Each structure stands twice: as C-alpha cells, then as structure tokens.
Coordinates of C-alpha atoms in Angstrom, one line a residue:
X7 CA 81.0 -36.0 104.6
X8 CA 82.4 -36.6 101.2
X9 CA 85.7 -35.0 100.4
X10 CA 85.4 -35.0 96.6
X11 CA 83.3 -31.9 96.0
X12 CA 81.5 -32.0 92.6
X13 CA 79.8 -29.3 90.6
X14 CA 77.1 -29.1 87.8
X15 CA 77.3 -26.9 84.7
X16 CA 75.1 -24.4 86.6
X17 CA 77.5 -24.4 89.5
X18 CA 80.4 -23.7 87.1
X19 CA 78.5 -20.9 85.5
X20 CA 78.0 -19.3 88.9
X21 CA 81.7 -19.6 89.8
X22 CA 82.7 -17.3 86.9
X23 CA 79.4 -15.5 86.5
X24 CA 78.6 -16.6 82.9
X25 CA 75.7 -18.4 81.3
X26 CA 75.3 -22.2 81.2
X27 CA 75.5 -21.9 77.4
X28 CA 79.1 -20.5 77.8
X29 CA 80.1 -23.5 79.9
X30 CA 78.6 -25.9 77.3
X31 CA 80.6 -24.0 74.7
X32 CA 83.8 -24.5 76.6
X33 CA 83.2 -28.2 76.9
X34 CA 82.8 -28.4 73.1
X35 CA 85.7 -26.1 72.1
X36 CA 88.4 -27.1 74.7
X37 CA 89.6 -30.7 74.7
X38 CA 91.3 -30.2 78.1
X39 CA 88.0 -29.3 79.8
X40 CA 87.6 -31.8 82.8
X41 CA 85.6 -34.9 82.0
X42 CA 82.4 -35.7 84.0
X43 CA 82.9 -37.8 87.1
X44 CA 79.3 -38.7 87.5
X45 CA 75.7 -37.7 86.8
X46 CA 74.1 -38.4 83.5
X47 CA 74.8 -37.3 79.9
X48 CA 72.1 -34.7 80.2
X49 CA 73.1 -33.6 83.6
X50 CA 76.8 -34.3 84.2
X51 CA 78.8 -33.5 87.3
X52 CA 82.5 -32.6 87.5
X53 CA 85.2 -32.5 90.1
X54 CA 85.3 -29.1 91.7
X55 CA 89.1 -29.3 92.1
X56 CA 89.6 -30.2 88.4
X57 CA 87.3 -27.5 87.3
X58 CA 88.9 -24.8 89.4
X59 CA 92.3 -25.8 88.1
X60 CA 91.2 -25.6 84.5
X61 CA 89.5 -22.2 85.0
X62 CA 92.6 -20.8 86.6
X63 CA 94.8 -22.1 83.8
X64 CA 92.5 -20.4 81.3
X65 CA 92.5 -17.1 83.3
X66 CA 88.8 -17.4 83.9
X67 CA 89.0 -17.7 87.7
X68 CA 91.3 -15.8 90.0
X69 CA 89.6 -16.7 93.2
X70 CA 86.5 -18.7 94.0
X71 CA 83.8 -16.4 95.4
X72 CA 83.2 -17.2 99.1
X73 CA 79.6 -18.0 98.6
X74 CA 80.4 -20.5 95.9
X75 CA 83.1 -22.1 98.1
X76 CA 80.7 -22.5 101.0
X77 CA 78.0 -24.0 98.7
X78 CA 80.3 -26.4 97.0
X79 CA 81.6 -27.6 100.4
X80 CA 78.1 -28.1 101.5
X81 CA 77.3 -30.0 98.3
X82 CA 80.2 -32.3 99.1
X83 CA 78.3 -33.5 102.1
X84 CA 76.4 -36.0 100.1
X85 CA 73.1 -36.5 98.3
X86 CA 70.0 -34.4 98.6
X87 CA 68.8 -36.2 101.8
X88 CA 72.2 -35.8 103.6
X89 CA 72.3 -32.1 102.6
X90 CA 69.4 -31.2 104.8
X91 CA 71.0 -32.7 107.9
X92 CA 74.3 -30.9 107.2
X93 CA 72.6 -27.6 106.6
X94 CA 70.8 -28.0 109.9
X95 CA 74.2 -28.5 111.5
X96 CA 75.5 -25.4 109.8
X97 CA 72.5 -23.4 111.1
X98 CA 73.0 -24.7 114.6
X99 CA 76.6 -23.5 114.5
X100 CA 75.6 -20.2 113.1
X101 CA 73.2 -19.6 116.0
X102 CA 76.0 -20.2 118.5
X103 CA 78.0 -17.4 117.0
X104 CA 81.3 -19.1 117.9
X105 CA 84.2 -17.5 115.9
X106 CA 86.5 -20.0 114.3
X107 CA 89.5 -17.7 113.6
X108 CA 92.6 -18.8 115.4
X109 CA 91.2 -22.2 116.3
X110 CA 92.7 -25.4 114.8
X111 CA 90.3 -27.8 113.1
X112 CA 90.5 -30.1 116.1
X113 CA 89.8 -27.3 118.6
X114 CA 87.0 -25.9 116.4
X115 CA 85.4 -29.3 116.1
X116 CA 85.5 -29.8 119.9
X117 CA 84.2 -26.3 120.6
X118 CA 81.2 -26.8 118.2
X119 CA 80.6 -30.5 119.0
X120 CA 80.9 -31.6 115.4
X121 CA 83.0 -34.1 113.3
X122 CA 86.4 -32.6 112.4
X123 CA 85.7 -33.2 108.7
X124 CA 82.9 -30.7 108.9
X125 CA 85.2 -27.8 110.0
X126 CA 86.3 -26.7 106.5
X127 CA 82.6 -26.2 105.6
X128 CA 81.9 -24.3 108.8
X129 CA 85.0 -22.1 108.2
X130 CA 83.8 -21.3 104.7
X131 CA 80.3 -20.4 106.1
X132 CA 82.0 -18.3 108.9
X133 CA 84.0 -16.4 106.2
X134 CA 80.8 -15.8 104.2
X135 CA 79.0 -14.6 107.3
X136 CA 81.8 -12.2 108.0
X137 CA 81.4 -10.7 104.6
X138 CA 77.6 -10.8 104.3
X139 CA 76.3 -11.1 107.8
X140 CA 75.0 -14.4 109.3
X141 CA 71.4 -14.0 108.2
X142 CA 72.2 -13.3 104.6
X143 CA 74.8 -16.0 104.4
X144 CA 72.4 -18.6 105.7
X145 CA 69.6 -17.4 103.4
X146 CA 71.9 -18.0 100.5
X147 CA 72.6 -21.6 101.5
X148 CA 69.0 -22.3 102.2
X149 CA 68.1 -20.9 98.7
X150 CA 70.6 -23.2 97.0
X151 CA 69.4 -26.1 99.1
X152 CA 65.8 -25.5 98.1
X153 CA 66.8 -25.4 94.5
X154 CA 68.0 -29.0 94.9
X155 CA 64.7 -30.0 96.6
X156 CA 62.4 -27.8 94.6
X157 CA 61.1 -30.3 92.0
X158 CA 59.4 -32.1 94.9
X159 CA 58.4 -29.1 97.0
X160 CA 55.7 -26.4 96.8
X161 CA 57.1 -23.3 98.3
X162 CA 55.3 -20.0 99.0
X163 CA 56.7 -17.4 96.6
X164 CA 58.2 -14.2 98.1
X165 CA 55.4 -12.2 96.4
X166 CA 52.7 -14.2 98.1
X167 CA 54.4 -14.2 101.4
X168 CA 54.6 -10.4 101.3
X169 CA 51.0 -10.1 100.4
X170 CA 49.8 -12.4 103.1
X171 CA 52.0 -10.6 105.7
X172 CA 50.7 -7.3 104.5
X173 CA 47.1 -8.3 105.3
X174 CA 47.8 -9.2 108.9
X175 CA 46.6 -6.7 111.5
X176 CA 49.6 -4.4 112.3
X177 CA 48.9 -4.7 116.0
X178 CA 48.9 -8.5 116.1
X179 CA 51.1 -9.5 119.0
X180 CA 51.1 -13.2 118.3
X181 CA 51.1 -15.1 115.0
X182 CA 50.9 -18.8 114.2
X183 CA 51.8 -20.6 110.9
X184 CA 50.7 -24.2 111.3
X185 CA 52.3 -25.3 108.0
X186 CA 55.3 -23.0 108.0
X187 CA 57.8 -24.7 105.7
X188 CA 61.1 -22.8 105.9
X189 CA 59.3 -19.8 107.5
X190 CA 58.5 -17.8 104.4
X191 CA 55.3 -16.3 105.8
X192 CA 56.6 -15.6 109.3
X193 CA 59.8 -14.1 107.9
X194 CA 57.8 -11.7 105.7
X195 CA 55.8 -10.2 108.6
X196 CA 56.6 -6.5 109.2
X197 CA 57.7 -5.3 112.6
X198 CA 54.8 -4.8 115.0
X199 CA 53.6 -1.3 115.6
X200 CA 54.7 0.8 118.5
X201 CA 57.9 -1.3 118.9
X202 CA 56.0 -3.9 120.7
X203 CA 57.2 -7.5 121.0
X204 CA 55.5 -10.2 118.8
X205 CA 55.4 -13.9 119.5
X206 CA 55.9 -16.1 116.5
X207 CA 55.0 -19.8 116.5
X208 CA 55.0 -22.3 113.8
X209 CA 54.7 -26.0 113.0
X210 CA 56.1 -28.0 110.1
X211 CA 55.9 -31.8 109.6
X212 CA 59.3 -32.0 107.8
X213 CA 61.9 -31.8 110.6
X214 CA 64.6 -30.4 108.3
X215 CA 62.4 -27.5 107.1
X216 CA 61.3 -26.8 110.6
X217 CA 64.9 -26.5 111.8
X218 CA 65.7 -24.2 108.8
X219 CA 62.7 -22.0 109.6
X220 CA 63.8 -21.7 113.3
X221 CA 67.4 -20.7 112.3
X222 CA 66.3 -18.3 109.5
X223 CA 64.0 -16.4 112.0
X224 CA 66.6 -16.5 114.8
X225 CA 69.3 -15.0 112.6
X226 CA 67.0 -12.3 111.4
X227 CA 66.4 -11.2 115.0
X228 CA 62.8 -12.5 115.2
X229 CA 63.1 -15.8 117.0
X230 CA 60.2 -18.2 116.8
X231 CA 59.0 -21.3 118.5
X232 CA 59.0 -23.8 115.6
X233 CA 57.9 -27.4 116.4
X234 CA 57.8 -30.5 114.2
X235 CA 54.7 -32.5 113.5
X236 CA 51.5 -32.7 111.4
X237 CA 49.3 -29.8 112.7
X238 CA 46.0 -31.6 111.9
X239 CA 46.9 -34.9 113.4
X240 CA 49.4 -33.8 116.1
X241 CA 48.7 -30.2 117.0
X242 CA 51.8 -29.0 118.9
X243 CA 50.0 -25.9 120.1
X244 CA 46.6 -27.3 121.2
X245 CA 44.8 -24.8 123.3
X246 CA 46.9 -21.8 122.2
X247 CA 45.1 -18.8 120.8
X248 CA 46.8 -16.1 118.9
X249 CA 45.9 -12.7 117.3
X250 CA 46.7 -13.9 113.7
X251 CA 47.2 -17.1 111.7
X252 CA 48.9 -17.2 108.4
X253 CA 49.1 -20.4 106.3
X254 CA 49.8 -21.8 102.9
X255 CA 48.5 -25.3 103.6
X256 CA 49.3 -28.4 101.6
X257 CA 46.7 -28.8 98.9
X258 CA 44.8 -31.9 97.6
X259 CA 45.9 -34.4 100.2
X260 CA 43.7 -37.4 100.3
X261 CA 44.9 -38.8 103.6
X262 CA 44.9 -35.8 106.0
X263 CA 43.3 -37.6 109.0
X264 CA 39.6 -37.5 108.2
X265 CA 38.9 -40.9 109.8
X266 CA 40.7 -40.4 113.1
X267 CA 39.6 -36.8 113.5
X268 CA 35.8 -37.1 113.1
X269 CA 35.1 -36.0 116.7
X270 CA 37.7 -33.3 116.9
X271 CA 36.5 -30.2 118.8
X272 CA 38.1 -27.9 116.2
X273 CA 35.3 -28.8 113.7
X274 CA 33.0 -26.0 115.1
X275 CA 31.5 -25.4 111.6
X276 CA 31.0 -29.0 110.6
X277 CA 33.1 -32.0 109.8
X278 CA 35.3 -31.2 106.8
X279 CA 34.6 -33.4 103.8
X280 CA 37.0 -36.2 103.2
X281 CA 38.2 -34.6 99.9
X282 CA 38.4 -31.1 101.3
X283 CA 41.5 -30.9 103.6
X284 CA 41.7 -27.2 102.9
X285 CA 38.5 -26.6 104.9
X286 CA 40.0 -28.6 107.7
X287 CA 42.9 -26.1 107.7
X288 CA 40.5 -23.2 107.7
X289 CA 38.8 -24.5 110.9
X290 CA 42.2 -25.4 112.4
X291 CA 43.1 -21.7 111.9
X292 CA 39.9 -20.4 113.4
X293 CA 40.3 -22.7 116.4
X294 CA 43.6 -21.0 117.2
X295 CA 42.3 -17.4 117.0
X296 CA 41.3 -15.1 119.8
X297 CA 37.8 -13.6 119.3
X298 CA 38.2 -11.1 116.5
X299 CA 41.6 -12.6 115.4
X300 CA 42.4 -12.8 111.7
X301 CA 43.4 -15.8 109.6
X302 CA 44.9 -15.4 106.1
X303 CA 45.0 -18.6 104.1
X304 CA 46.0 -19.5 100.6
X305 CA 43.4 -21.8 99.0
X306 CA 42.9 -23.6 95.7
X307 CA 40.2 -21.8 93.6
X308 CA 38.1 -25.0 93.6
X309 CA 37.4 -24.7 97.3
X310 CA 35.2 -21.7 96.7
X311 CA 32.7 -23.8 94.7
X312 CA 33.1 -27.5 95.3
X313 CA 29.7 -29.2 95.9
X314 CA 31.1 -31.2 98.9
X315 CA 32.1 -28.1 100.8
X316 CA 28.7 -26.3 100.4
X317 CA 27.4 -26.9 103.9
X318 CA 30.6 -25.7 105.6
X319 CA 30.8 -22.6 103.5
X320 CA 27.3 -21.9 104.5
X321 CA 28.1 -22.1 108.2
X322 CA 31.2 -19.9 107.8
X323 CA 29.1 -17.2 106.1
X324 CA 26.1 -17.4 108.4
X325 CA 28.2 -17.1 111.5
X326 CA 30.3 -14.3 110.1
X327 CA 33.7 -16.1 110.1
X328 CA 34.5 -15.8 106.4
X329 CA 35.1 -12.1 105.6
X330 CA 36.7 -12.0 102.2
X331 CA 37.7 -14.2 99.2
X332 CA 40.4 -12.7 96.9
X333 CA 41.2 -14.2 93.5
X334 CA 44.9 -13.7 92.8
X335 CA 46.2 -13.3 89.2
X336 CA 48.5 -16.3 89.3
X337 CA 45.8 -18.8 90.4
X338 CA 45.2 -19.3 94.1
X339 CA 42.6 -17.6 96.3
X340 CA 43.1 -15.8 99.6
X341 CA 40.5 -16.5 102.3
X342 CA 40.4 -14.0 105.2
X343 CA 38.6 -15.3 108.3
X344 CA 37.9 -13.8 111.7
X345 CA 36.9 -15.7 114.8
X346 CA 33.4 -14.3 115.5
X347 CA 33.3 -11.8 118.4
X348 CA 29.7 -10.6 118.3
X349 CA 29.8 -8.5 115.2
X350 CA 28.2 -9.8 112.0
X351 CA 29.4 -8.5 108.7
X352 CA 26.8 -7.3 106.2
X353 CA 28.3 -9.5 103.5
X354 CA 31.4 -11.1 102.0
X355 CA 34.1 -9.0 100.3
X356 CA 35.0 -10.4 96.9
X357 CA 38.1 -9.2 95.0
X358 CA 39.4 -10.1 91.5
X359 CA 41.7 -8.4 89.1
X360 CA 43.5 -6.3 91.7
X361 CA 47.2 -6.0 92.2
X362 CA 48.8 -6.7 95.6
X363 CA 48.8 -3.0 96.8
X364 CA 45.1 -2.7 95.8
X365 CA 44.2 -5.9 97.7
X366 CA 45.8 -4.7 100.9
X367 CA 44.3 -1.2 100.5
X368 CA 40.8 -2.7 99.9
X369 CA 41.1 -4.9 103.0
X370 CA 42.2 -1.9 105.1
X371 CA 39.3 0.2 103.8
X372 CA 36.9 -2.6 104.8
X373 CA 38.4 -2.8 108.2
X374 CA 38.1 1.0 108.6
X375 CA 34.5 1.1 107.4
X376 CA 35.3 2.9 104.1
X377 CA 33.7 2.2 100.7
X378 CA 35.2 -0.9 99.0
X379 CA 32.8 -1.0 96.0
X380 CA 35.1 -0.8 92.9
X381 CA 33.3 -1.8 89.8
X382 CA 34.7 -4.9 88.2
X383 CA 37.3 -5.4 90.9
X384 CA 35.7 -5.6 94.4
X385 CA 32.3 -5.4 96.1
X386 CA 30.5 -6.5 99.2
X387 CA 28.1 -9.4 98.4
X388 CA 25.2 -9.7 100.8
X389 CA 25.2 -13.1 102.6
X390 CA 21.7 -13.7 101.6
X391 CA 22.7 -13.5 97.9
X392 CA 25.4 -16.2 98.5
X393 CA 23.2 -18.8 100.2
X394 CA 21.7 -20.4 97.1
X395 CA 21.9 -24.0 96.0
X396 CA 25.7 -23.8 95.2
X397 CA 27.1 -21.3 97.7
X398 CA 29.7 -20.6 95.1
X399 CA 32.1 -17.9 96.5
X400 CA 34.2 -17.5 93.3
X401 CA 34.8 -13.7 93.1
X402 CA 34.5 -13.4 89.3
X403 CA 30.9 -14.8 89.5
X404 CA 29.7 -12.1 91.8
X405 CA 31.6 -9.2 90.3
X406 CA 30.1 -9.9 86.9
X407 CA 26.6 -10.1 88.5
X408 CA 27.1 -7.0 90.5
X409 CA 27.9 -4.4 87.8
X410 CA 24.2 -3.4 88.0
X411 CA 23.9 -0.6 85.4
X412 CA 27.4 0.7 85.8
X413 CA 28.7 -0.8 82.5
X414 CA 27.2 2.0 80.4
X415 CA 28.6 4.7 82.7
X416 CA 32.1 3.1 82.6
X417 CA 31.9 2.8 78.8
X418 CA 31.2 6.5 78.4
X419 CA 33.9 7.4 80.9
X420 CA 36.5 5.2 79.1
X421 CA 35.4 6.6 75.7
X422 CA 35.9 10.1 76.9
X423 CA 39.3 9.3 78.3
X424 CA 40.4 7.7 75.0
X425 CA 39.1 10.6 73.0
X426 CA 41.0 13.1 75.1
X427 CA 44.2 11.0 74.9
X428 CA 44.0 10.9 71.1
X429 CA 43.6 14.6 71.0
X430 CA 46.7 15.1 73.1
X431 CA 48.9 12.8 71.1
X432 CA 49.0 15.0 68.0
X433 CA 50.4 17.9 70.0
X434 CA 53.2 15.6 71.5
X435 CA 54.8 14.6 68.2
X436 CA 58.1 16.5 67.8
X437 CA 58.6 18.8 64.8
X438 CA 61.7 17.6 63.0
X439 CA 62.7 18.0 59.3
X440 CA 65.2 16.3 57.0
X441 CA 68.5 18.1 56.7
X442 CA 71.5 17.8 54.5
X443 CA 74.3 15.5 55.6
X444 CA 76.2 17.6 58.1
X445 CA 79.1 15.2 58.8
X446 CA 79.2 15.7 62.6
X447 CA 82.1 14.4 64.5
X448 CA 81.4 10.9 66.0
X449 CA 82.9 9.8 69.4
X450 CA 82.6 6.5 71.2
X451 CA 81.2 6.1 74.7
X452 CA 84.6 4.6 75.7
X453 CA 86.3 7.9 74.6
X454 CA 83.7 10.0 76.5
X455 CA 84.4 7.8 79.5
X456 CA 88.1 8.4 79.1
X457 CA 87.8 12.2 79.0
X458 CA 85.4 12.3 81.9
X459 CA 82.2 13.3 80.2
X460 CA 80.5 10.2 81.5
X461 CA 81.1 7.0 83.6
X462 CA 79.8 3.5 82.7
X463 CA 79.1 1.2 85.6
X464 CA 77.9 -2.4 85.4
X465 CA 75.4 -3.8 87.9
X466 CA 76.8 -6.9 89.7
X467 CA 75.2 -10.3 89.1
X468 CA 73.4 -10.8 92.4
X469 CA 71.2 -13.6 93.6
X470 CA 69.6 -11.9 96.6
X471 CA 67.1 -9.9 94.7
X472 CA 63.4 -10.7 94.7
X473 CA 61.2 -9.6 91.8
X474 CA 58.5 -8.6 94.1
X475 CA 57.8 -8.0 97.8
X476 CA 58.9 -5.6 100.5
X477 CA 62.2 -3.8 100.5
X478 CA 64.0 -1.1 98.7
X479 CA 62.9 -0.5 95.0
X480 CA 65.2 -2.2 92.4
X481 CA 65.1 -1.3 88.7
X482 CA 65.1 -4.6 86.7
X483 CA 66.1 -5.1 83.0
X484 CA 62.5 -5.8 82.2
X485 CA 61.5 -2.5 83.8
X486 CA 63.9 -0.6 81.5
X487 CA 62.8 -2.6 78.4
X488 CA 59.1 -2.0 79.1
X489 CA 59.6 1.6 80.4
X490 CA 57.7 1.0 83.7
X491 CA 58.1 1.7 87.4
X492 CA 60.6 -0.5 89.3
X493 CA 59.2 -3.9 90.2
X494 CA 62.2 -5.4 92.0
X495 CA 62.8 -5.3 95.7
X496 CA 65.9 -5.9 97.8
X497 CA 65.6 -6.5 101.5
X498 CA 67.4 -4.1 103.9
X499 CA 69.9 -6.6 105.0
X500 CA 71.0 -7.2 101.4
X501 CA 71.4 -3.6 100.1
X502 CA 75.2 -3.4 100.5
X503 CA 77.3 -3.1 97.3
X504 CA 74.3 -2.4 95.0
X505 CA 74.6 0.4 92.5
X506 CA 72.3 3.3 93.5
X507 CA 70.9 5.6 90.9
X508 CA 71.0 9.4 90.8
X509 CA 68.5 11.6 88.9
X510 CA 69.7 11.9 85.3
X511 CA 71.5 8.5 85.2
X512 CA 70.8 6.3 82.2
X513 CA 69.9 2.7 82.8
X514 CA 70.8 0.5 79.8
X515 CA 69.5 -3.0 78.9
X516 CA 69.7 -5.1 75.8
X517 CA 66.4 -6.3 74.2
X518 CA 65.9 -8.0 70.8
X519 CA 69.4 -6.9 69.5
X520 CA 68.7 -3.3 70.5
X521 CA 69.6 -1.1 73.4
X522 CA 66.8 -0.1 75.8
X523 CA 68.0 3.1 77.4
X524 CA 66.0 5.1 80.0
X525 CA 66.8 8.2 81.9
X526 CA 66.2 7.6 85.6
X527 CA 64.1 10.4 87.1
X528 CA 64.0 9.0 90.6
X529 CA 66.8 9.2 93.2
X530 CA 67.9 6.1 95.2
X531 CA 66.8 3.1 93.1
X532 CA 69.0 0.0 93.2
X533 CA 70.2 -1.2 89.8
X534 CA 69.3 -4.8 89.1
X535 CA 71.4 -7.5 87.3
X536 CA 72.0 -7.4 83.5
X537 CA 71.9 -3.6 83.5
X538 CA 74.5 -0.9 82.8
X539 CA 74.4 2.6 84.2
X540 CA 75.7 5.6 82.3
X541 CA 76.3 8.6 84.6
X542 CA 76.9 11.8 82.5
X543 CA 78.5 15.1 83.4
X544 CA 75.5 17.5 82.8
X545 CA 77.9 20.2 81.6
X546 CA 79.1 18.0 78.8
X547 CA 76.1 15.8 77.9
X548 CA 72.4 15.9 77.9
X549 CA 71.2 12.5 79.3
X550 CA 68.0 12.4 77.2
X551 CA 70.0 13.0 74.0
X552 CA 72.5 10.3 74.9
X553 CA 69.8 7.8 75.8
X554 CA 68.0 8.4 72.5
X555 CA 71.1 7.9 70.4
X556 CA 72.0 4.7 72.3
X557 CA 68.8 3.2 71.1
X558 CA 69.7 3.5 67.4
X559 CA 70.1 0.3 65.3
X560 CA 73.5 1.4 64.2
X561 CA 74.7 1.5 67.8
X562 CA 73.8 -2.2 68.5
X563 CA 75.6 -3.1 65.3
X564 CA 78.8 -1.2 66.3
X565 CA 78.6 -2.5 69.9
X566 CA 78.2 -6.2 69.1
X567 CA 80.8 -8.5 70.6
X568 CA 79.6 -11.5 68.5
X569 CA 78.3 -12.1 65.0
X570 CA 74.8 -12.7 66.3
X571 CA 74.6 -9.4 68.2
X572 CA 73.5 -11.3 71.4
X573 CA 76.3 -9.7 73.4
X574 CA 76.9 -6.0 73.2
X575 CA 79.1 -3.5 75.1
X576 CA 77.8 0.0 75.7
X577 CA 81.4 1.3 75.6
X578 CA 81.5 0.6 71.8
X579 CA 78.4 2.7 71.1
X580 CA 79.0 5.9 69.1
X581 CA 77.5 9.3 69.7
X582 CA 77.5 12.5 67.5
X583 CA 79.7 15.2 69.0
X584 CA 77.3 18.2 69.3
X585 CA 77.2 21.4 71.3
X586 CA 75.3 21.1 74.6
X587 CA 72.4 23.4 73.4
X588 CA 71.8 21.2 70.3
X589 CA 72.0 18.1 72.4
X590 CA 69.2 19.5 74.6
X591 CA 67.0 20.3 71.7
X592 CA 67.4 16.7 70.5
X593 CA 66.9 15.5 74.1
X594 CA 63.6 17.3 74.3
X595 CA 62.5 15.6 71.0
X596 CA 63.4 12.2 72.4
X597 CA 61.4 13.0 75.6
X598 CA 58.4 14.0 73.6
X599 CA 58.6 10.7 71.6
X600 CA 58.8 8.8 74.8
X601 CA 55.5 10.5 75.9
X602 CA 54.0 9.6 72.6
X603 CA 54.9 6.0 73.1
X604 CA 53.5 6.0 76.6
X605 CA 50.3 7.6 75.3
X606 CA 50.0 4.9 72.6
X607 CA 50.3 2.2 75.2
X608 CA 47.6 3.9 77.3
X609 CA 45.4 4.2 74.2
X610 CA 45.7 0.5 73.5
X611 CA 44.8 -0.4 77.1
X612 CA 41.8 2.0 76.9
X613 CA 40.6 0.6 73.6
X614 CA 40.8 -2.9 74.9
X615 CA 38.8 -1.9 78.0
X616 CA 36.2 -0.1 75.7
X617 CA 35.8 -3.3 73.7
X618 CA 35.2 -5.4 76.8
X619 CA 32.7 -2.8 78.2
X620 CA 30.9 -2.7 74.8
X621 CA 30.5 -6.5 74.9
X622 CA 29.3 -6.5 78.5
X623 CA 27.0 -3.5 77.9
X624 CA 25.3 -5.0 74.9
X625 CA 25.0 -8.5 76.5
X626 CA 23.4 -6.9 79.6
X627 CA 21.1 -4.6 77.6
X628 CA 22.7 -1.4 79.0
X629 CA 24.0 0.1 75.8
X630 CA 22.1 1.3 72.7
X631 CA 23.4 2.4 69.3
X632 CA 23.1 6.1 68.9
X633 CA 21.2 7.4 65.9
X634 CA 23.3 9.0 63.2

C-alpha cells in the first residue's frame, strides 16, 4: 500500500464541498496552492497532506470529513487494479465486525489477518461505519471505486434495478442473477411477502465485482451465494431451478461460447445465433426457472427484430415462454419470460411510452387477468399476428398497428379536454390593478430570521441520494424549478440527518439567475442537495406571499454574491413588510397564478397530443374535416 495519498481536483472539491471550478480558481489565484505531484496537465493529482495543510491555512478546512478520509486512504492503495483488491479486503474485514478501538496497529493487523500498513485505512472505515453504519459506509466506498472504473464498465442504473425488481413476483422464494456485477439487481429486490425467507444466488465473471456484491448484500442483511465465473461457459449453478431470474447481461459479445456450447441442453428453443448472445442469456434464464417461474431480462432493442434471431423468437412465442416486451424510454427493452407450465398465453404484451409505475401496474394487471389494453401505450398482440416473415417484436410497431379506429375517439376526447381547460383559465387569472407608490417598509430575510418570523435551513450536500427508485421521496432542485412532484428517493438506511419538510415550508432553488420558490404542501419529504428551506411562523408570514416575492427579479439582484449572479443567498432577499391579512390576499393571487401556469403547461401537452392524433387520424383515414 502506498503511503503518499493523492487527490484529484474532484476529490479536493469534495473535501470542502465546493465545485471543481472553485478549486481551479484557487489554483489560478493563489501562488501557494500545492503543485501537482503526478497525473497529466488536464487531470493533475496532488499530495493529500499538502492540500489539507493549505486548506487549513486558508481556513477552508477544519476537519477532513470521515468519508473523504476513508476514501483517500483507499486511493493511496495504488492504481485502479490494486484498488479492487484492497476494497475486497475492506469488505472482508467489515463482514467480520471486529471493533478496532483499543487495539494497537500491530494487534489489529494480527486480529484481522492483514498487513499492518492496512490498519489506518481499516480504522478510517471503522470510524465511518460507526457514524453511518457498515452497509452505508461500504456502499459509499463501492460508489467511489466504481467511479474510477466506470469508463470501462456498463452498470445497471438504480432506476432500472428498481424497475426490474418491481416486476419480480412478490412471493418468489429464490432469485438468481447470472451476471450480477456488484449486485445491483439483487440489492433492489423488495423483502418477500409474509416475512418469508428468500434465497439469493448470483454469478459474476469478474472476481472483484463478485466479492463486492457478496459483501454489499451481506451488510444489508440479505446474504447471497455469489460465485465467480462465466455463466454461459461455466455455469456455477447447473441444475439449480429458482422462482425468478433477473439479469442485465453483457451485450454485443462476439465470443460468448457459441462454438463450444452447440450441444448444450439449455438450448431448448434452438441454438442461439452466433451474433445473438442475448438470446443465449434468455435461454440460460429459462433453464434455471421452475415451471411458471419468471425471468426479467434487459435486452438491446435490436434483439426484437434481428433477422438472425427470427426462428428462436418464433419458438419462444409458440411455446408461450415470452410473455411481454417493454420498450423503455432510455433505450433498452425488457423481456419477461415464464417457463411454460401448461398454460398458453393468448398473445404477447407489448408496452411503449409508459413510466416505471405504469409498466409494473400493467404487468400486475396482466398477471391478475385484468384489461391491459391502453391505446398507444400497451396491448396484447395475438401470437398469430406476430408470426409473419420478420417476427418483429418491437412494441412501437404493434402499438401503431393496433389503434384500430380509436384515434378519432381519442382526438375528440383530447379536444374536449383542451377546450374545457381553456375555459377554466380565464377564471383563474387574479384581478389586480395598478396602484400609486405606497412606499411600504422593506425588510430582509436575514432580519426576519433574526426576529423569529422565519428560519432558513440549507440542505446538506449528500451523495447517497438516487434520482429514482424505491425509498423515501426526496424533493430535488429540478423538482422545485419545474414545479413537479418529488422524483428523488433516499433508501431507508440513508435517511438520517436529512431535512424533512413540513406543510407550509418553502423550498428554494436557483434557476437562470432567478429564485424558484415553491410552498411544500406535503408533509415528510426529504430536501435534496442545492436547496434551501424557509420555514415561516404562520402568525407572522403567509408562505405563498413570501414564495411569490422571492421569485422577483429584484431579489436575485439584491441576493447575488458575485457579479454574475450565479451564486445567491436567500438571506439577502428583501420582502415588503405588510399586515398578515394583506399578505394572504397577495398569497392567494400568487397561488392562482401558479394554477394558471400549471394549466398552460397542461394545455401545451394537450395541444401537442392533439396535433399527433390529427396526423395519425388523417393518415389512417379516421378523421374528416367538418363542414362549416
């Protein structure tokens, strides 16, 4: 292990929670800033000890955050390839749960069976685990490690992992991921119903990632049997059948074992084509399912229509193995397959243009025998209609062909909704008139804070928030700017120390040199990074009035901390000092204007939908021009 820990400009920014641009600015403005000790001119690295000394001398760093200390000591282990081995060692020590407090370095090394030079790192991780918990501390280190390896890795996003996990049958008692990476899909699985135990198994050809997956799951309290090896060539679980398989297989691999696996018994639906390894993964998943078991696989869109895979797609359809193909907004498809158990589906469910919640709901409806025909989004395509010359399973192709006379009906419905909305908008606009300059007293937010009329809180800069997925709802800066429902999520184990909203709080973000201020009308949301929260005394201030005034152009000007206005401080904003009743009247006007803005956004969406339906209806011969 190297003893000369180094840091990049990104690491320095994290140490003091500033932007990389701020660090670059310090390098230009301060001659005493430490010189690079390695790296390249475009990506220099610096001595951690020298950087910390300079930051403390400048008053910019009082104490290194424990998570950054642990990461920098891990980084000191060596290059990218050595990092993986050291992180595996850290994970192994984490799983033992041996406390290091009170032990000398020599005694700790002996107890853990490691080199004594590794003990400072393990102590730092132990300290971080004491503050955050072992699972969250290890997740943080894995996340940083993957950032180093990311340019050469394809990882399953948290959003996709949550979606795949949400499609698994809730009563599945055993789940396999044959290409598990660091365990993203297995980690996302919700707890089984009725408090029953669930067996998790996985295989990963990269031994470092396999080890990290096992440790992540063990520290989360869901231990799994993770083995190393290539699942197609060296199936570590040959003969094992499970209730569910989840998989994000490697795509577009030319040398996946076609030649040596030609007689493999897994190819029940035909030998996968040489250039279609994804179809080999689909059959591998089916081979590991119990009758009626479900496999959820991520697939490249091309697999749905490649000429070379036509025969195998035909067999999957005819035998009732392939149940659904879902086109996701960001590119890949989801294939849902069941091992045949005697029942034959009437057709294939195709879905396109649906969000994650709608995808899960549609699949559950299909499973429960409910109607899943949603024009333009999902439908059941009879198998006989799919078995043409191409056997193309691309959802968009069949959704466009299946509108069958509904376009005209939907056009009329959309037109009526737009007409009604336009009629409502005129009644929403507040009645305000010009008035003579009244010269009201002006007071700053800082002064209102000082006298107790409000409190300003700043959300911490946190890295353990996911933009999507399961967990407690988190309001992001983008949510406030675009006035939408919370899209962020924070997992239960990471909820500590977040700001929690109350009804009537004001969430404030900065967008395009203007405050975006929104009154929170939902209790218990977590406040995401880059947001401020203003909590008012309702006997002194109306929150809707204050939120409206904060949005004024003058307030961003008065609140700017730099000449460009890119940094602002809500404390410097200025507010008219008005009686509470007058504030409430203005607050109601602001609320009505917010409703107007929301109606305009809905109107734009409806008009775009009408335009699309008009084009589809005319092209299909379903719409006629009415006589004047």
